[in-house]
Amino acid sequence: MAGFDDATMVRSTGDGCYDVELDPQWQIAGKLNGGYLLAVLGRAVLAEAGSADHPYPMAASAHYLHAPEPGPAEVTVRVLRAGRTAAQARATLHADGKPCVEALVTVGRLDGRVWWDGVPRVDLPPEESCFRLPVQGPGFEVPLMGVVAERMDPAVMGWAVGRASGRGELRGWVRLDDGREPDPLSLLMLVDALPPATFDLGTTGWVPTFELTCHVRAVPSPGPLAIRQRVRHVAGDRVDEECDVWDSTGRLVATGHQLAGLRIPDGQQPAAAGDG
Amino acid sequence: MAGFDDATMVRSTGDGCYDVELDPQWQIAGKLNGGYLLAVLGRAVLAEAGSADHPYPMAASAHYLHAPEPGPAEVTVRVLRAGRTAAQARATLHADGKPCVEALVTVGRLDGRVWWDGVPRVDLPPEESCFRLPVQGPGFEVPLMGVVAERMDPAVMGWAVGRASGRGELRGWVRLDDGREPDPLSLLMLVDALPPATFDLGTTGWVPTFELTCHVRAVPSPGPLAIRQRVRHVAGDRVDEECDVWDSTGRLVATGHQLAGLRIPDGQQPAAAGDG
């Protein structure tokens, strides 16, 4: 089993180009996880544009073009600006001759002193009372659950037995299974690691991400992360979701926002909420 | 006064390059508004990558590098993919020989049928009871308020008289002054058009945007838009804010998320909220 560091390793081949090996373990239902791909891009950006002044990703935005297969791929990084408080770069993942993901990444320092907080920490039962998500998902395999330990609040697991709450919220404790402690780079993956919160609306259809943005707010302390993934709005065949991540001290360390497609299997349509 | 369409006009010079004229009217305290710049990029992307299948911006993410001056500038667009349900492009604004803003934009159709809504519409008094923000801001000029009519709920205007509520929320009715009705492109600007919601925390310092993402969810109906800009979290010298936009029928039409710097003037520090 390749841990997070092995699975996101980048090898410079010069001129801002990096060889990567996309690891099949980071798949969900036969597709590599979008957050994992963003972390690979983030690592290449840090290799190219990172410095003592700009050690961490602060903001990363990815648009997804093609789903790459596991195996060899290439990341090209172009540094757009290196300023005093931040540097910005564009990174593109190519696989099989096609651009698959492009991201813009701003890197800089992180100062976690909280001045004002409008996002109170999610309330979770103790980790040992939570339910670890298995590799075998509802009708498909989720190899990702063999490398990321996601222990869910039993109160949000109704969807697994056909009794979704209808609130559109999943939450739980998350650790990397390789024992690696969380850092800012791994947060780019973790804002997209929970199952789609649409499961809690009673629909387990595929949710392919169009766009994912991660704002990293602090360097996480060691220990388990508390993560909440929430549906904001479902319209047409698209959903937008918000993901908040707190470290073991209760500090908000990252927020993710994504716009995704929503393929609703027959018989799983949520009740229409009206048109206005 | 140049209306929105004139101020965002793009003229193709071939090979994905567009000449633009950045309009001084869209400034706040001597800087062009970040949402306005994103709309200029979005318009160039639609000119290059838009089609009957892909008529609207769905998701747009901008990272800000340098603040351009008003005047001539150039946008280069590179189409990354043209698929069935979406096309993706990268757009870069250059001014004065420097890259100033780079954005990734996904374009496609919009289907506003609401299935599930976790973002209830903001409650506002009637438009005629609201307070139009003036061009003269607190210590600086906001020419933007001469082209975008922002009528704020009087309940969130305490900051203007030194009595911020501390809730970190601004809300109001918004129209374009040129009489143009809102469309998906203009929403890229409007998710960044309200004053920083940090004003409602008692600090009127400059809030330079690092990253702004807009998810467009529906084609807006004609009439005024209801907009709420909310602070999520202030840590170190950064803030993340969320902006929701509803059309005159009460439908959520766009959401913006941004990470920005926060320059706190002496004597305006919000009370520290503790460290964890």
mmCIF file of C-alpha atoms in Angstrom, chain A residues 58-66 80-81 84-86 88-90 92 99 102-106 108-119 166-168 201 210-213 215-217 228 230-244 249-252 255 257-260 263-264 269-276, chain B residues 58-66 80-81 84-86 88-90 92 99 102-106 108-119 166-168 201 210-213 215-217 228 230-244 249-252 255 257-260 263-264 269-276:
data_model
loop_
_atom_site.group_PDB
_atom_site.id
_atom_site.type_symbol
_atom_site.label_atom_id
_atom_site.label_comp_id
_atom_site.label_asym_id
_atom_site.label_seq_id
_atom_site.Cartn_x
_atom_site.Cartn_y
_atom_site.Cartn_z
ATOM 1 C CA MET A 58 -3.211 28.695 0.594
ATOM 2 C CA ALA A 59 -5.764 28.431 -2.184
ATOM 3 C CA ALA A 60 -6.070 25.853 -4.934
ATOM 4 C CA SER A 61 -8.748 25.686 -7.656
ATOM 5 C CA ALA A 62 -9.032 22.764 -10.056
ATOM 6 C CA HIS A 63 -11.203 22.255 -13.131
ATOM 7 C CA TYR A 64 -11.575 18.634 -14.238
ATOM 8 C CA LEU A 65 -11.371 17.807 -17.951
ATOM 9 C CA HIS A 66 -10.858 14.046 -18.346
ATOM 10 C CA LEU A 80 2.841 33.061 -12.762
ATOM 11 C CA ARG A 81 4.197 35.330 -10.034
ATOM 12 C CA ARG A 84 6.317 38.842 -1.068
ATOM 13 C CA THR A 85 3.341 37.303 0.700
ATOM 14 C CA ALA A 86 2.281 34.827 -1.980
ATOM 15 C CA GLN A 88 0.929 31.775 -7.831
ATOM 16 C CA ALA A 89 1.304 28.948 -10.305
ATOM 17 C CA ARG A 90 -0.720 27.031 -12.869
ATOM 18 C CA THR A 92 -1.720 20.859 -15.598
ATOM 19 C CA PRO A 99 -4.942 17.395 -20.349
ATOM 20 C CA GLU A 102 -5.775 22.047 -14.581
ATOM 21 C CA ALA A 103 -5.363 23.953 -11.344
ATOM 22 C CA LEU A 104 -4.336 27.388 -10.148
ATOM 23 C CA VAL A 105 -2.513 27.343 -6.840
ATOM 24 C CA THR A 106 -1.535 30.245 -4.581
ATOM 25 C CA GLY A 108 2.304 31.334 1.023
ATOM 26 C CA ARG A 109 2.559 31.236 4.790
ATOM 27 C CA LEU A 110 -0.257 30.191 7.098
ATOM 28 C CA ASP A 111 -1.021 32.069 10.299
ATOM 29 C CA GLY A 112 -3.705 30.223 12.191
ATOM 30 C CA ARG A 113 -4.488 32.877 14.851
ATOM 31 C CA VAL A 114 -8.261 33.005 14.846
ATOM 32 C CA TRP A 115 -9.830 36.490 15.045
ATOM 33 C CA TRP A 116 -13.414 35.640 14.298
ATOM 34 C CA ASP A 117 -15.090 32.355 13.548
ATOM 35 C CA GLY A 118 -18.460 31.945 11.868
ATOM 36 C CA VAL A 119 -17.997 28.191 11.321
ATOM 37 C CA GLY A 166 -32.660 14.162 3.851
ATOM 38 C CA ARG A 167 -30.448 16.791 5.520
ATOM 39 C CA GLY A 168 -27.598 16.469 3.003
ATOM 40 C CA LEU A 201 -30.419 12.926 0.302
ATOM 41 C CA PHE A 210 -16.464 19.980 -12.408
ATOM 42 C CA GLU A 211 -14.636 22.389 -10.088
ATOM 43 C CA LEU A 212 -13.047 22.074 -6.662
ATOM 44 C CA THR A 213 -11.533 24.917 -4.643
ATOM 45 C CA HIS A 215 -8.823 27.317 1.009
ATOM 46 C CA VAL A 216 -6.235 26.213 3.569
ATOM 47 C CA ARG A 217 -6.534 28.281 6.750
ATOM 48 C CA ARG A 228 -18.195 17.819 7.554
ATOM 49 C CA ARG A 230 -22.621 19.419 3.242
ATOM 50 C CA VAL A 231 -24.902 19.841 0.240
ATOM 51 C CA ARG A 232 -25.773 23.473 -0.384
ATOM 52 C CA HIS A 233 -28.018 23.239 -3.422
ATOM 53 C CA VAL A 234 -29.163 20.719 -6.015
ATOM 54 C CA ALA A 235 -30.497 22.196 -9.274
ATOM 55 C CA GLY A 236 -30.786 20.548 -12.680
ATOM 56 C CA ASP A 237 -28.191 17.783 -12.719
ATOM 57 C CA ARG A 238 -25.674 19.660 -10.567
ATOM 58 C CA VAL A 239 -24.903 19.975 -6.905
ATOM 59 C CA ASP A 240 -22.668 22.298 -4.939
ATOM 60 C CA GLU A 241 -21.128 21.057 -1.753
ATOM 61 C CA GLU A 242 -19.150 22.650 1.052
ATOM 62 C CA CYS A 243 -16.567 20.783 3.130
ATOM 63 C CA ASP A 244 -15.102 22.070 6.394
ATOM 64 C CA THR A 249 -7.562 21.060 18.604
ATOM 65 C CA GLY A 250 -10.868 22.177 17.047
ATOM 66 C CA ARG A 251 -9.323 24.764 14.733
ATOM 67 C CA LEU A 252 -10.779 25.237 11.225
ATOM 68 C CA THR A 255 -12.647 24.598 3.528
ATOM 69 C CA HIS A 257 -16.234 24.077 -2.244
ATOM 70 C CA GLN A 258 -17.150 22.071 -5.291
ATOM 71 C CA LEU A 259 -19.578 22.075 -8.178
ATOM 72 C CA ALA A 260 -20.314 18.586 -9.419
ATOM 73 C CA ARG A 263 -26.295 11.338 -11.941
ATOM 74 C CA ILE A 264 -29.457 10.235 -10.212
ATOM 75 C CA GLN A 269 -34.908 11.252 -7.337
ATOM 76 C CA PRO A 270 -35.076 13.531 -4.316
ATOM 77 C CA ALA A 271 -38.447 15.164 -3.885
ATOM 78 C CA ALA A 272 -38.589 18.300 -6.048
ATOM 79 C CA ALA A 273 -38.385 21.390 -3.864
ATOM 80 C CA GLY A 274 -40.418 23.573 -6.193
ATOM 81 C CA ASP A 275 -39.108 25.908 -8.801
ATOM 82 C CA GLY A 276 -38.608 29.162 -7.017
ATOM 83 C CA MET B 58 -20.922 27.438 -14.905
ATOM 84 C CA ALA B 59 -17.818 27.700 -12.743
ATOM 85 C CA ALA B 60 -15.055 30.296 -12.790
ATOM 86 C CA SER B 61 -12.010 30.462 -10.503
ATOM 87 C CA ALA B 62 -9.607 33.391 -10.522
ATOM 88 C CA HIS B 63 -6.274 33.904 -8.787
ATOM 89 C CA TYR B 64 -5.143 37.534 -8.545
ATOM 90 C CA LEU B 65 -1.499 38.370 -9.236
ATOM 91 C CA HIS B 66 -1.198 42.133 -9.788
ATOM 92 C CA LEU B 80 -8.475 23.147 -22.702
ATOM 93 C CA ARG B 81 -11.339 20.863 -23.696
ATOM 94 C CA ARG B 84 -20.527 17.351 -24.628
ATOM 95 C CA THR B 85 -21.856 18.851 -21.410
ATOM 96 C CA ALA B 86 -19.062 21.347 -20.721
ATOM 97 C CA GLN B 88 -13.101 24.397 -20.147
ATOM 98 C CA ALA B 89 -10.707 27.232 -20.826
ATOM 99 C CA ARG B 90 -7.918 29.176 -19.178
ATOM 100 C CA THR B 92 -5.097 35.344 -18.512
ATOM 101 C CA PRO B 99 0.029 38.830 -15.936
ATOM 102 C CA GLU B 102 -5.546 34.135 -14.349
ATOM 103 C CA ALA B 103 -8.809 32.205 -14.332
ATOM 104 C CA LEU B 104 -10.124 28.785 -15.222
ATOM 105 C CA VAL B 105 -13.656 28.834 -16.578
ATOM 106 C CA THR B 106 -16.006 25.929 -17.268
ATOM 107 C CA GLY B 108 -22.062 24.809 -20.336
ATOM 108 C CA ARG B 109 -25.835 24.902 -20.097
ATOM 109 C CA LEU B 110 -27.752 25.923 -16.983
ATOM 110 C CA ASP B 111 -30.825 24.023 -15.809
ATOM 111 C CA GLY B 112 -32.346 25.854 -12.889
ATOM 112 C CA ARG B 113 -34.883 23.195 -11.787
ATOM 113 C CA VAL B 114 -34.379 23.047 -8.026
ATOM 114 C CA TRP B 115 -34.341 19.563 -6.466
ATOM 115 C CA TRP B 116 -33.113 20.413 -3.015
ATOM 116 C CA ASP B 117 -32.170 23.693 -1.424
ATOM 117 C CA GLY B 118 -30.054 24.098 1.691
ATOM 118 C CA VAL B 119 -29.575 27.860 1.179
ATOM 119 C CA GLY B 166 -20.285 41.857 14.754
ATOM 120 C CA ARG B 167 -22.224 39.236 12.799
ATOM 121 C CA GLY B 168 -20.121 39.570 9.636
ATOM 122 C CA LEU B 201 -17.069 43.132 12.089
ATOM 123 C CA PHE B 210 -6.299 36.151 -3.460
ATOM 124 C CA GLU B 211 -8.813 33.746 -4.963
ATOM 125 C CA LEU B 212 -12.442 34.048 -6.091
ATOM 126 C CA THR B 213 -14.631 31.210 -7.345
ATOM 127 C CA HIS B 215 -20.578 28.803 -9.294
ATOM 128 C CA VAL B 216 -23.467 29.908 -11.501
ATOM 129 C CA ARG B 217 -26.569 27.819 -10.804
ATOM 130 C CA ARG B 228 -25.853 38.251 0.922
ATOM 131 C CA ARG B 230 -21.014 36.645 4.741
ATOM 132 C CA VAL B 231 -17.725 36.227 6.583
ATOM 133 C CA ARG B 232 -16.978 32.581 7.355
ATOM 134 C CA HIS B 233 -13.670 32.809 9.173
ATOM 135 C CA VAL B 234 -10.961 35.343 9.967
ATOM 136 C CA ALA B 235 -7.554 33.873 10.844
ATOM 137 C CA GLY B 236 -4.146 35.532 10.698
ATOM 138 C CA ASP B 237 -4.442 38.309 8.131
ATOM 139 C CA ARG B 238 -6.918 36.451 5.922
ATOM 140 C CA VAL B 239 -10.649 36.117 5.628
ATOM 141 C CA ASP B 240 -12.868 33.786 3.670
ATOM 142 C CA GLU B 241 -16.246 35.024 2.578
ATOM 143 C CA GLU B 242 -19.278 33.440 0.981
ATOM 144 C CA CYS B 243 -21.682 35.305 -1.296
ATOM 145 C CA ASP B 244 -25.119 34.006 -2.325
ATOM 146 C CA THR B 249 -38.222 34.990 -8.168
ATOM 147 C CA GLY B 250 -36.240 33.869 -5.100
ATOM 148 C CA ARG B 251 -34.138 31.300 -6.962
ATOM 149 C CA LEU B 252 -30.461 30.848 -5.996
ATOM 150 C CA THR B 255 -22.591 31.496 -5.141
ATOM 151 C CA HIS B 257 -16.383 32.022 -2.363
ATOM 152 C CA GLN B 258 -13.266 34.045 -1.830
ATOM 153 C CA LEU B 259 -10.075 34.041 0.180
ATOM 154 C CA ALA B 260 -8.749 37.531 0.762
ATOM 155 C CA ARG B 263 -5.492 44.768 6.383
ATOM 156 C CA ILE B 264 -6.798 45.845 9.756
ATOM 157 C CA GLN B 269 -8.941 44.793 15.542
ATOM 158 C CA PRO B 270 -11.887 42.501 16.122
ATOM 159 C CA ALA B 271 -11.847 40.859 19.526
ATOM 160 C CA ALA B 272 -9.650 37.744 19.385
ATOM 161 C CA ALA B 273 -11.827 34.654 19.447
ATOM 162 C CA GLY B 274 -9.265 32.440 21.136
ATOM 163 C CA ASP B 275 -6.792 30.157 19.448
ATOM 164 C CA GLY B 276 -8.557 26.881 19.140
#
